[in-house]
C-alpha cells in the first residue's frame, strides 16, 4: 500500500527527535542539522540564487559614494574683545579616508585681521547620527580691530575622499560674534589683548667709550601669548636731538609650541642712532598699554630710558659729506641765491607758465593772420594792376602774346574791345592780323605807348559792351 505524505512538511520542518527508537543512519544524521528550510536550501538547485543576491548587496554597498561633512565653531563662541584672538575651527569629516588635502576657502572680514590655516591640522574621530567619521580640523585666527558685529558666511570645502568618483563639496553653517572695546581703551585706540606679555630691551654700542661718529643700536623684543604677530603694536622710536636715527624693518613671526600649535606672536624693532654732537644724550623710556586677558584688567609694560655720554672726535668726518662732494665737483662753496635772484626766477617761471597757457590763443591768431595774408595775395592776383604788370613780359616774348592785355581790359571794366585804346594799339592789331604784317615795328610802337594807354584807361572807364554775347547767359551779369 502506498501512503500519502503532507507536502507542507518539508517546508515547516520535521519534529524534534524524542530519543525513542533506533539511532538514525549516517545520511539521516547529516540531514538533522538545522531547520527544514535550511536543509532544503542546501540543495544544488537553490545555491546559485543566494550567491547572486549576496553579490548584488555587496556591490551596492561598494558603489555608494562616501559622505562629506563640514562643521564650524568659534572659540570663544559669541563675544570677544577688540584686539583679542578668536579661533574659527573648521572640521572636515568623511566616512572613508582622505586621499589629498582639502581645498579651503579664503575668509575676509572687514574690520578684522584674519590669518588662514598654516597647514598644520588636528585629526578627529567623531560619531554622527550613529555613523563613524574621521576628519581634520583647521583653524582660522581672527583678531577684531573695531568694536562691531561680525558675520562669518558659510564656507565651502572641496575634497576627493577615498572611494569617491568625483570631487565632493560641503558647506559649513554661518556664524556670528560681537567684538567689544576693552575697558580703559578709547574708541579707535590700538588695543593689544594677550594672555601674557614679555617686553625686553637690548642696547648695543659700536665702541667703548662712545665718541662723535659712533653709533648705538636699540633693540626692543615684544612677545605676546595668544596674540597674532601682525596685531602687535609698533613702539614709538622717535628722533632724538643730537642723534641721527636709522630704523630697520621689524621682524615679525608666529610663536608655537614646537609641534605646530599656535601660542602667540613676536615682534622685534631695531633702530640705530649715530652720534652727531658730543655731550650727554638720552633715549626716552617707552610704555605699552595692553589688556591682560587672564586677569581681565588693563596693564602697562615699560622699557627703561637709555642715557650715555659721547666725547668729541676731531678726526671724525661724516660718511657722506656734501662739502667734500662739492669740492670734488669744482665747487668749493655751496650756491647761495639772493632774494632778488629768487624773485627774478619766479617771474621767469610765471612768464613761462603764461606763455605755455597762451599757446592755443597764439596759434589761433597766427592762423587768422595767415588766412588774411592769403586772401590779400589772392585779391592781388585777381586785380587789374597785376594783369597790367604782366603785359610787358608777354610783349617781349617770342612770339608776343596779348592775353595779359585782354585780361587787364576785362578787369579794368573796359570790356574786350581793344579799338578804343588809341591808334597805336589799332596799328599793332592791323600789323599783326593785316594783309601785310609789319609786326616788329608796330610792337615797338606799342611798347612805347603803354604808359599813355594806361592813363587813357584810367580817365575813360566807360563800359564797353562786348562784341559777342556770352556763351552762358546765366553768367551774363558778370560782364560789363
CSV table of C-alpha atoms in Angstrom, one decimal:
chain,number,residue,atom,x,y,z
A,1,UNK,CA,0.0,0.0,0.0
A,2,UNK,CA,1.2,3.5,-0.9
A,3,UNK,CA,1.0,6.1,1.9
A,4,UNK,CA,0.3,9.8,1.2
A,5,UNK,CA,2.6,12.5,2.8
A,6,UNK,CA,1.8,16.1,3.6
A,7,UNK,CA,3.5,18.4,1.0
A,8,UNK,CA,4.0,21.1,3.6
A,9,UNK,CA,6.1,19.0,5.9
A,10,UNK,CA,9.4,19.7,4.1
A,11,UNK,CA,8.9,23.4,4.4
A,12,UNK,CA,7.6,23.5,8.0
A,13,UNK,CA,10.4,21.3,9.2
A,14,UNK,CA,10.4,18.0,11.0
A,15,UNK,CA,9.6,17.3,14.6
A,16,UNK,CA,12.4,17.2,17.1
A,17,UNK,CA,13.7,13.8,18.0
A,18,UNK,CA,12.2,12.2,21.1
A,19,UNK,CA,15.1,9.9,21.8
A,20,UNK,CA,13.0,6.8,21.3
A,21,UNK,CA,13.5,4.2,18.6
A,22,UNK,CA,16.6,3.2,16.7
A,23,UNK,CA,19.5,5.5,16.0
A,24,UNK,CA,19.4,7.4,12.8
A,25,UNK,CA,21.5,6.4,9.9
A,26,UNK,CA,24.6,8.3,8.7
A,27,UNK,CA,22.7,10.2,6.0
A,28,UNK,CA,19.8,10.9,8.3
A,29,UNK,CA,22.2,12.4,11.0
A,30,UNK,CA,23.6,14.7,8.4
A,31,UNK,CA,20.1,15.8,7.5
A,32,UNK,CA,19.0,16.6,11.1
A,33,UNK,CA,21.4,19.6,11.4
A,34,UNK,CA,19.5,22.9,11.1
A,35,UNK,CA,15.9,23.6,10.3
A,36,UNK,CA,14.0,22.1,7.5
A,37,UNK,CA,14.2,25.3,5.4
A,38,UNK,CA,18.0,25.4,5.8
A,39,UNK,CA,18.1,21.7,4.7
A,40,UNK,CA,16.0,22.5,1.7
A,41,UNK,CA,18.3,25.4,0.8
A,42,UNK,CA,21.3,23.1,0.7
A,43,UNK,CA,20.1,21.6,-2.5
A,44,UNK,CA,22.2,22.4,-5.5
A,45,UNK,CA,19.3,23.9,-7.3
A,46,UNK,CA,18.9,26.7,-4.6
A,47,UNK,CA,22.6,27.7,-4.0
A,48,UNK,CA,23.1,29.9,-7.2
A,49,UNK,CA,20.2,32.5,-6.4
A,50,UNK,CA,21.5,33.0,-2.9
A,51,UNK,CA,25.0,33.7,-4.1
A,52,UNK,CA,23.8,36.2,-6.7
A,53,UNK,CA,21.8,38.0,-4.1
A,54,UNK,CA,24.7,38.4,-1.7
A,55,UNK,CA,26.9,39.6,-4.6
A,56,UNK,CA,24.4,42.3,-5.6
A,57,UNK,CA,24.1,43.5,-2.0
A,58,UNK,CA,27.9,43.7,-1.7
A,59,UNK,CA,28.3,45.6,-5.0
A,60,UNK,CA,25.6,48.1,-4.0
A,61,UNK,CA,27.4,48.7,-0.7
A,62,UNK,CA,30.7,49.2,-2.5
A,63,UNK,CA,29.3,51.6,-5.2
A,64,UNK,CA,27.8,54.0,-2.6
A,65,UNK,CA,29.6,57.4,-2.6
A,66,UNK,CA,31.3,58.5,0.6
A,67,UNK,CA,29.8,61.2,2.7
A,68,UNK,CA,31.5,64.6,3.4
A,69,UNK,CA,30.5,66.9,6.2
A,70,UNK,CA,31.9,70.3,7.3
A,71,UNK,CA,31.3,71.8,10.7
A,72,UNK,CA,32.4,75.3,12.0
A,73,UNK,CA,32.7,76.6,15.5
A,74,UNK,CA,34.1,79.7,17.3
A,75,UNK,CA,36.3,79.9,20.4
A,76,UNK,CA,35.1,82.0,22.2
A,77,UNK,CA,31.6,81.3,21.0
A,78,UNK,CA,29.7,84.5,20.8
A,79,UNK,CA,31.6,87.6,22.2
A,80,UNK,CA,35.2,88.8,22.0
A,81,UNK,CA,37.2,91.9,22.6
A,82,UNK,CA,38.9,94.3,20.2
A,83,UNK,CA,42.5,93.1,19.8
A,84,UNK,CA,41.8,89.6,21.2
A,85,UNK,CA,42.1,86.3,19.3
A,86,UNK,CA,39.1,84.4,18.0
A,87,UNK,CA,39.6,80.9,16.6
A,88,UNK,CA,37.4,79.6,13.9
A,89,UNK,CA,37.6,75.8,13.9
A,90,UNK,CA,36.7,74.2,10.6
A,91,UNK,CA,36.2,70.4,10.8
A,92,UNK,CA,36.2,68.4,7.6
A,93,UNK,CA,34.8,64.9,8.1
A,94,UNK,CA,34.3,61.9,5.9
A,95,UNK,CA,33.2,58.2,6.5
A,96,UNK,CA,36.1,56.9,4.4
A,97,UNK,CA,39.5,58.5,4.3
A,98,UNK,CA,41.3,61.5,2.6
A,99,UNK,CA,43.5,60.9,-0.4
A,100,UNK,CA,44.6,64.6,-0.6
A,101,UNK,CA,44.4,67.8,1.4
A,102,UNK,CA,41.1,69.6,1.2
A,103,UNK,CA,40.8,72.9,-0.6
A,104,UNK,CA,39.9,75.6,2.0
A,105,UNK,CA,38.1,78.9,1.1
A,106,UNK,CA,39.5,82.3,1.7
A,107,UNK,CA,38.0,84.3,4.6
A,108,UNK,CA,37.9,88.1,4.7
A,109,UNK,CA,36.2,90.1,7.4
A,110,UNK,CA,36.1,93.9,7.1
A,111,UNK,CA,37.4,95.4,10.3
A,112,UNK,CA,39.3,92.3,11.4
A,113,UNK,CA,42.7,90.7,10.7
A,114,UNK,CA,42.3,87.1,9.5
A,115,UNK,CA,45.2,84.6,9.5
A,116,UNK,CA,44.4,81.5,7.4
A,117,UNK,CA,45.4,78.0,8.4
A,118,UNK,CA,49.2,77.4,8.1
A,119,UNK,CA,49.0,73.8,7.0
A,120,UNK,CA,49.0,72.2,10.5
A,121,UNK,CA,45.8,70.3,11.3
A,122,UNK,CA,44.4,68.2,14.1
A,123,UNK,CA,43.0,64.7,13.4
A,124,UNK,CA,39.5,64.0,14.6
A,125,UNK,CA,37.3,60.9,15.2
A,126,UNK,CA,33.6,61.5,15.7
A,127,UNK,CA,30.3,59.6,15.6
A,128,UNK,CA,27.5,61.5,13.9
A,129,UNK,CA,24.0,60.0,13.6
A,130,UNK,CA,25.3,56.7,14.7
A,131,UNK,CA,28.0,56.7,11.9
A,132,UNK,CA,31.7,56.9,12.4
A,133,UNK,CA,33.6,59.8,10.8
A,134,UNK,CA,37.2,60.7,10.8
A,135,UNK,CA,38.5,64.1,9.7
A,136,UNK,CA,40.8,67.1,10.0
A,137,UNK,CA,40.4,70.3,12.0
A,138,UNK,CA,41.7,73.6,10.6
A,139,UNK,CA,41.9,76.9,12.5
A,140,UNK,CA,41.4,80.4,11.2
A,141,UNK,CA,42.8,83.0,13.6
A,142,UNK,CA,40.8,86.3,13.7
A,143,UNK,CA,41.7,89.5,15.6
A,144,UNK,CA,38.9,92.2,15.5
A,145,UNK,CA,40.2,95.7,15.1
A,146,UNK,CA,37.0,97.6,15.7
A,147,UNK,CA,34.1,97.1,18.0
A,148,UNK,CA,31.2,95.8,15.9
A,149,UNK,CA,29.2,92.7,14.9
A,150,UNK,CA,30.9,90.2,12.6
A,151,UNK,CA,29.1,87.7,10.4
A,152,UNK,CA,31.1,84.7,9.1
A,153,UNK,CA,29.5,83.3,5.9
A,154,UNK,CA,29.1,79.6,5.1
A,155,UNK,CA,32.4,78.2,4.0
A,156,UNK,CA,32.7,75.7,1.1
A,157,UNK,CA,35.3,73.0,1.3
A,158,UNK,CA,36.2,70.8,-1.7
A,159,UNK,CA,38.0,67.4,-1.4
A,160,UNK,CA,38.1,64.0,-3.0
A,161,UNK,CA,37.8,61.3,-0.3
A,162,UNK,CA,38.6,57.7,-0.8
A,163,UNK,CA,36.2,55.6,-3.0
A,164,UNK,CA,34.8,58.9,-4.4
A,165,UNK,CA,34.4,59.0,-8.2
A,166,UNK,CA,34.2,62.9,-8.3
A,167,UNK,CA,35.3,65.8,-6.1
A,168,UNK,CA,32.9,66.4,-3.3
A,169,UNK,CA,32.0,69.7,-1.7
A,170,UNK,CA,30.2,70.7,1.5
A,171,UNK,CA,29.4,73.9,3.4
A,172,UNK,CA,29.6,74.9,7.0
A,173,UNK,CA,26.9,76.8,8.8
A,174,UNK,CA,27.1,80.6,9.1
A,175,UNK,CA,28.4,82.1,12.4
A,176,UNK,CA,28.2,85.4,14.2
A,177,UNK,CA,30.1,87.1,17.0
A,178,UNK,CA,30.4,90.5,18.6
A,179,UNK,CA,33.6,92.4,19.4
A,180,UNK,CA,33.5,94.9,22.3
A,181,UNK,CA,36.0,97.6,23.3
A,182,UNK,CA,38.1,96.6,26.4
A,183,UNK,CA,37.7,98.8,29.5
A,184,UNK,CA,40.2,101.6,29.7
A,185,UNK,CA,40.7,102.0,25.9
A,186,UNK,CA,39.2,104.8,23.9
A,187,UNK,CA,37.4,104.0,20.6
A,188,UNK,CA,39.9,103.9,17.8
A,189,UNK,CA,42.9,103.3,20.1
A,190,UNK,CA,45.2,100.4,19.3
A,191,UNK,CA,44.5,97.5,21.7
A,192,UNK,CA,46.7,94.6,22.5
A,193,UNK,CA,45.0,91.7,24.2
A,194,UNK,CA,47.2,88.8,25.4
A,195,UNK,CA,47.3,86.1,28.0
A,196,UNK,CA,50.8,87.2,28.9
A,197,UNK,CA,53.4,89.7,27.7
A,198,UNK,CA,57.2,89.9,27.8
A,199,UNK,CA,59.0,93.1,26.6
A,200,UNK,CA,62.7,93.3,26.7
A,201,UNK,CA,65.4,95.8,25.6
A,202,UNK,CA,68.9,95.4,24.3
A,203,UNK,CA,71.4,98.2,23.6
A,204,UNK,CA,74.5,97.5,21.5
A,205,UNK,CA,77.3,100.1,21.3
A,206,UNK,CA,79.6,100.3,18.3
A,207,UNK,CA,82.6,101.4,20.5
A,208,UNK,CA,83.5,101.9,24.1
A,209,UNK,CA,83.7,104.7,25.1
A,210,UNK,CA,81.3,106.4,22.7
A,211,UNK,CA,82.5,109.4,20.6
A,212,UNK,CA,81.1,111.6,18.0
A,213,UNK,CA,80.6,109.5,14.8
A,214,UNK,CA,80.0,106.2,16.7
A,215,UNK,CA,76.6,104.6,16.9
A,216,UNK,CA,74.4,102.5,19.2
A,217,UNK,CA,71.5,100.2,18.4
A,218,UNK,CA,68.4,100.0,20.5
A,219,UNK,CA,66.5,96.7,20.1
A,220,UNK,CA,63.1,96.0,21.5
A,221,UNK,CA,61.6,92.5,21.6
A,222,UNK,CA,57.9,92.0,22.3
A,223,UNK,CA,56.3,88.6,22.9
A,224,UNK,CA,52.6,88.2,23.5
A,225,UNK,CA,50.9,85.0,24.3
A,226,UNK,CA,47.6,84.4,22.5
A,227,UNK,CA,48.0,87.3,20.1
A,228,UNK,CA,48.7,87.4,16.4
A,229,UNK,CA,52.2,88.7,15.4
A,230,UNK,CA,50.7,91.1,12.8
A,231,UNK,CA,48.5,92.7,15.5
A,232,UNK,CA,51.4,93.7,17.8
A,233,UNK,CA,51.7,97.5,18.1
A,234,UNK,CA,54.6,99.5,16.8
A,235,UNK,CA,56.6,101.1,19.6
A,236,UNK,CA,57.4,104.8,19.4
A,237,UNK,CA,61.1,105.2,18.4
A,238,UNK,CA,61.3,108.9,17.6
A,239,UNK,CA,64.1,111.3,16.8
A,240,UNK,CA,66.5,112.5,19.5
A,241,UNK,CA,68.3,115.8,19.4
A,242,UNK,CA,72.0,115.4,18.5
A,243,UNK,CA,71.4,111.9,17.1
A,244,UNK,CA,70.6,110.7,13.6
A,245,UNK,CA,68.0,107.9,13.5
A,246,UNK,CA,68.2,104.9,11.1
A,247,UNK,CA,65.3,102.5,11.7
A,248,UNK,CA,65.3,98.9,10.5
A,249,UNK,CA,62.4,96.8,9.2
A,250,UNK,CA,60.7,95.0,12.1
A,251,UNK,CA,61.0,91.2,12.4
A,252,UNK,CA,57.6,89.6,12.9
A,253,UNK,CA,57.0,85.9,13.4
A,254,UNK,CA,54.5,83.5,14.9
A,255,UNK,CA,55.3,81.5,18.1
A,256,UNK,CA,54.3,77.9,18.5
A,257,UNK,CA,54.9,75.0,20.9
A,258,UNK,CA,57.3,73.1,18.6
A,259,UNK,CA,54.5,70.8,17.3
A,260,UNK,CA,52.8,73.4,15.1
A,261,UNK,CA,50.3,74.6,17.6
A,262,UNK,CA,49.9,78.4,17.8
A,263,UNK,CA,50.9,80.1,21.1
A,264,UNK,CA,51.4,83.8,20.2
A,265,UNK,CA,53.4,86.3,18.3
A,266,UNK,CA,56.7,88.1,18.4
A,267,UNK,CA,57.9,91.5,17.1
A,268,UNK,CA,61.5,92.8,17.1
A,269,UNK,CA,62.1,96.5,16.4
A,270,UNK,CA,65.6,97.9,16.0
A,271,UNK,CA,66.8,101.4,15.4
A,272,UNK,CA,70.4,102.7,15.1
A,273,UNK,CA,71.4,106.1,16.4
A,274,UNK,CA,74.5,107.9,15.0
A,275,UNK,CA,76.1,110.4,17.4
A,276,UNK,CA,76.4,113.8,15.8
A,277,UNK,CA,77.3,116.0,18.7
A,278,UNK,CA,79.3,115.5,21.9
A,279,UNK,CA,77.8,115.6,25.4
A,280,UNK,CA,75.1,113.8,27.3
A,281,UNK,CA,72.3,112.1,25.4
A,282,UNK,CA,69.2,110.1,26.5
A,283,UNK,CA,66.8,107.8,24.8
A,284,UNK,CA,63.4,108.1,26.4
A,285,UNK,CA,61.5,105.3,28.1
A,286,UNK,CA,58.7,103.6,26.2
A,287,UNK,CA,55.4,102.5,27.6
A,288,UNK,CA,52.9,100.0,26.2
A,289,UNK,CA,49.3,99.6,27.5
A,290,UNK,CA,47.7,96.2,27.0
A,291,UNK,CA,44.8,94.2,28.2
A,292,UNK,CA,45.6,91.1,30.3
A,293,UNK,CA,43.0,88.5,29.2
A,294,UNK,CA,43.9,86.2,32.0
A,295,UNK,CA,43.4,88.8,34.8
A,296,UNK,CA,40.7,90.8,32.9
A,297,UNK,CA,42.4,94.1,33.6
A,298,UNK,CA,44.5,96.9,31.9
A,299,UNK,CA,48.2,96.7,32.5
A,300,UNK,CA,51.2,98.8,31.3
A,301,UNK,CA,54.6,97.4,30.2
A,302,UNK,CA,57.7,99.7,30.0
A,303,UNK,CA,61.3,99.6,28.9
A,304,UNK,CA,63.7,102.0,30.8
A,305,UNK,CA,65.4,105.0,29.3
A,306,UNK,CA,69.0,104.8,28.0
A,307,UNK,CA,71.5,107.5,28.9
A,308,UNK,CA,75.1,107.8,27.7
A,309,UNK,CA,77.8,110.4,27.1
A,310,UNK,CA,79.7,111.0,23.9
A,311,UNK,CA,83.2,112.6,23.7
A,312,UNK,CA,84.4,114.8,20.9
A,313,UNK,CA,86.2,113.4,18.0
A,314,UNK,CA,88.3,115.8,16.0
A,315,UNK,CA,89.1,113.2,13.3
A,316,UNK,CA,85.5,112.4,12.6
A,317,UNK,CA,84.1,113.3,9.2
A,318,UNK,CA,80.6,112.5,8.0
A,319,UNK,CA,80.4,109.4,5.9
A,320,UNK,CA,78.5,111.3,3.2
A,321,UNK,CA,79.9,114.8,3.2
A,322,UNK,CA,78.2,117.3,0.9
A,323,UNK,CA,81.1,119.7,1.2
A,324,UNK,CA,83.7,117.2,0.0
A,325,UNK,CA,81.4,116.2,-2.9
A,326,UNK,CA,81.1,119.9,-4.0
A,327,UNK,CA,84.9,120.3,-3.8
A,328,UNK,CA,85.4,117.3,-6.0
A,329,UNK,CA,83.0,118.7,-8.5
A,330,UNK,CA,84.9,122.0,-8.6
A,331,UNK,CA,82.5,124.0,-6.4
A,332,UNK,CA,84.3,124.9,-3.2
A,333,UNK,CA,81.2,126.6,-1.8
A,334,UNK,CA,77.5,125.9,-1.8
A,335,UNK,CA,75.4,128.0,-4.1
A,336,UNK,CA,73.5,130.9,-2.3
A,337,UNK,CA,70.7,132.8,-4.1
A,338,UNK,CA,69.7,136.3,-3.0
A,339,UNK,CA,66.1,137.4,-2.7
A,340,UNK,CA,66.3,139.4,-6.0
A,341,UNK,CA,67.5,136.3,-7.9
A,342,UNK,CA,64.7,134.2,-6.4
A,343,UNK,CA,62.2,136.8,-7.4
A,344,UNK,CA,63.6,137.0,-10.9
A,345,UNK,CA,63.4,133.2,-11.2
A,346,UNK,CA,59.8,133.3,-10.0
A,347,UNK,CA,58.9,136.0,-12.6
A,348,UNK,CA,60.6,133.9,-15.4
A,349,UNK,CA,58.8,130.8,-14.3
A,350,UNK,CA,55.5,132.7,-14.2
A,351,UNK,CA,56.1,134.1,-17.7
A,352,UNK,CA,56.9,130.7,-19.0
A,353,UNK,CA,53.7,129.3,-17.4
A,354,UNK,CA,51.7,132.1,-19.0
A,355,UNK,CA,53.3,131.5,-22.4
A,356,UNK,CA,52.5,127.9,-22.1
A,357,UNK,CA,48.9,128.6,-21.2
A,358,UNK,CA,48.6,131.1,-24.1
A,359,UNK,CA,49.8,128.7,-26.8
A,360,UNK,CA,46.3,128.0,-28.1
A,361,UNK,CA,45.4,131.7,-28.5
A,362,UNK,CA,48.7,132.5,-30.2
A,363,UNK,CA,48.3,129.6,-32.6
A,364,UNK,CA,44.7,130.7,-33.5
A,365,UNK,CA,45.9,134.3,-34.1
A,366,UNK,CA,48.7,133.1,-36.3
A,367,UNK,CA,46.3,131.1,-38.4
A,368,UNK,CA,44.0,134.1,-38.8
A,369,UNK,CA,46.9,136.3,-39.9
A,370,UNK,CA,48.0,133.7,-42.5
A,371,UNK,CA,44.4,133.5,-43.8
A,372,UNK,CA,44.2,137.2,-44.2
A,373,UNK,CA,47.6,137.3,-45.9
A,374,UNK,CA,46.5,134.6,-48.3
A,375,UNK,CA,43.2,136.5,-49.0
A,376,UNK,CA,45.2,139.7,-49.8
A,377,UNK,CA,47.5,137.7,-52.1
A,378,UNK,CA,44.6,136.1,-53.9
A,379,UNK,CA,43.0,139.5,-54.3
A,380,UNK,CA,46.2,140.9,-55.8
A,381,UNK,CA,46.4,138.1,-58.3
A,382,UNK,CA,42.9,138.8,-59.4
A,383,UNK,CA,43.2,142.7,-59.8
A,384,UNK,CA,43.9,144.7,-62.9
A,385,UNK,CA,47.3,146.0,-61.8
A,386,UNK,CA,48.6,142.5,-61.6
A,387,UNK,CA,47.5,141.8,-65.2
A,388,UNK,CA,49.0,145.2,-66.3
A,389,UNK,CA,52.4,144.2,-64.9
A,390,UNK,CA,52.3,141.0,-67.0
A,391,UNK,CA,51.8,142.9,-70.3
A,392,UNK,CA,55.5,144.0,-70.9
A,393,UNK,CA,56.8,140.5,-70.3
A,394,UNK,CA,54.3,139.0,-72.7
A,395,UNK,CA,55.0,141.6,-75.4
A,396,UNK,CA,58.7,140.7,-75.2
A,397,UNK,CA,58.1,137.0,-75.5
A,398,UNK,CA,58.7,135.0,-78.7
A,399,UNK,CA,56.1,135.1,-80.1
A,400,UNK,CA,54.5,138.0,-78.3
A,401,UNK,CA,51.1,137.5,-76.6
A,402,UNK,CA,48.2,139.7,-75.8
A,403,UNK,CA,46.5,137.5,-73.1
A,404,UNK,CA,47.6,139.8,-70.3
A,405,UNK,CA,46.3,142.8,-72.2
A,406,UNK,CA,43.0,141.2,-72.7
A,407,UNK,CA,42.9,140.2,-69.0
A,408,UNK,CA,43.7,143.8,-68.0
A,409,UNK,CA,41.0,145.3,-70.1
A,410,UNK,CA,38.5,142.9,-68.7
A,411,UNK,CA,39.5,143.5,-65.1
A,412,UNK,CA,39.6,147.3,-65.8
A,413,UNK,CA,35.9,147.2,-66.7
A,414,UNK,CA,36.6,148.2,-70.3
A,415,UNK,CA,35.3,145.0,-71.9
A,416,UNK,CA,37.1,143.0,-74.6
A,417,UNK,CA,37.1,145.6,-77.4
A,418,UNK,CA,40.7,147.0,-77.8
A,419,UNK,CA,39.9,149.5,-80.6
A,420,UNK,CA,39.0,152.2,-78.1
A,421,UNK,CA,42.6,152.4,-76.6
A,422,UNK,CA,44.2,154.6,-79.3
A,423,UNK,CA,45.8,154.5,-82.7
A,424,UNK,CA,49.0,152.7,-81.6
A,425,UNK,CA,47.1,149.6,-80.4
A,426,UNK,CA,45.0,149.6,-83.6
A,427,UNK,CA,48.1,149.9,-85.7
A,428,UNK,CA,49.6,147.0,-83.8
A,429,UNK,CA,46.5,144.9,-84.4
A,430,UNK,CA,46.5,145.7,-88.2
A,431,UNK,CA,50.2,144.9,-88.3
A,432,UNK,CA,49.6,141.5,-86.7
A,433,UNK,CA,46.5,140.5,-88.5
A,434,UNK,CA,46.5,142.6,-91.7
A,435,UNK,CA,47.4,141.5,-95.2
A,436,UNK,CA,51.0,142.9,-94.9
A,437,UNK,CA,52.1,142.1,-91.4
A,438,UNK,CA,54.7,144.6,-90.0
A,439,UNK,CA,54.6,143.3,-86.5
A,440,UNK,CA,58.0,144.2,-85.3
A,441,UNK,CA,57.7,148.0,-85.9
A,442,UNK,CA,54.2,148.1,-84.5
A,443,UNK,CA,55.2,146.1,-81.4
A,444,UNK,CA,58.0,148.6,-80.7
A,445,UNK,CA,55.5,151.5,-81.0
A,446,UNK,CA,53.0,149.7,-78.8
A,447,UNK,CA,55.6,149.2,-76.0
A,448,UNK,CA,56.3,152.9,-76.1
A,449,UNK,CA,52.7,153.9,-75.8
A,450,UNK,CA,51.9,151.6,-72.8
A,451,UNK,CA,52.1,154.4,-70.3
A,452,UNK,CA,49.7,156.5,-72.5
A,453,UNK,CA,47.4,153.5,-72.8
A,454,UNK,CA,47.2,153.0,-69.0
A,455,UNK,CA,46.5,156.7,-68.4
A,456,UNK,CA,43.8,156.8,-71.1
A,457,UNK,CA,42.1,153.7,-69.5
A,458,UNK,CA,42.2,155.5,-66.0
A,459,UNK,CA,40.4,158.6,-67.4
A,460,UNK,CA,38.0,156.8,-69.6
A,461,UNK,CA,36.3,153.9,-67.8
A,462,UNK,CA,33.2,153.8,-69.8
A,463,UNK,CA,31.5,150.4,-70.0
A,464,UNK,CA,32.0,148.9,-73.5
A,465,UNK,CA,29.5,146.3,-74.5
A,466,UNK,CA,31.1,143.1,-75.7
A,467,UNK,CA,31.1,142.3,-79.3
A,468,UNK,CA,29.7,138.9,-78.8
A,469,UNK,CA,27.1,137.8,-76.3
A,470,UNK,CA,28.4,135.4,-73.6
A,471,UNK,CA,28.2,131.7,-74.2
A,472,UNK,CA,26.5,131.1,-70.9
A,473,UNK,CA,23.6,133.6,-70.5
A,474,UNK,CA,23.3,132.7,-66.8
A,475,UNK,CA,26.5,134.5,-66.0
A,476,UNK,CA,25.7,137.5,-68.2
A,477,UNK,CA,25.7,139.7,-65.2
A,478,UNK,CA,29.4,139.1,-64.7
A,479,UNK,CA,30.2,141.0,-67.9
A,480,UNK,CA,30.1,144.8,-68.1
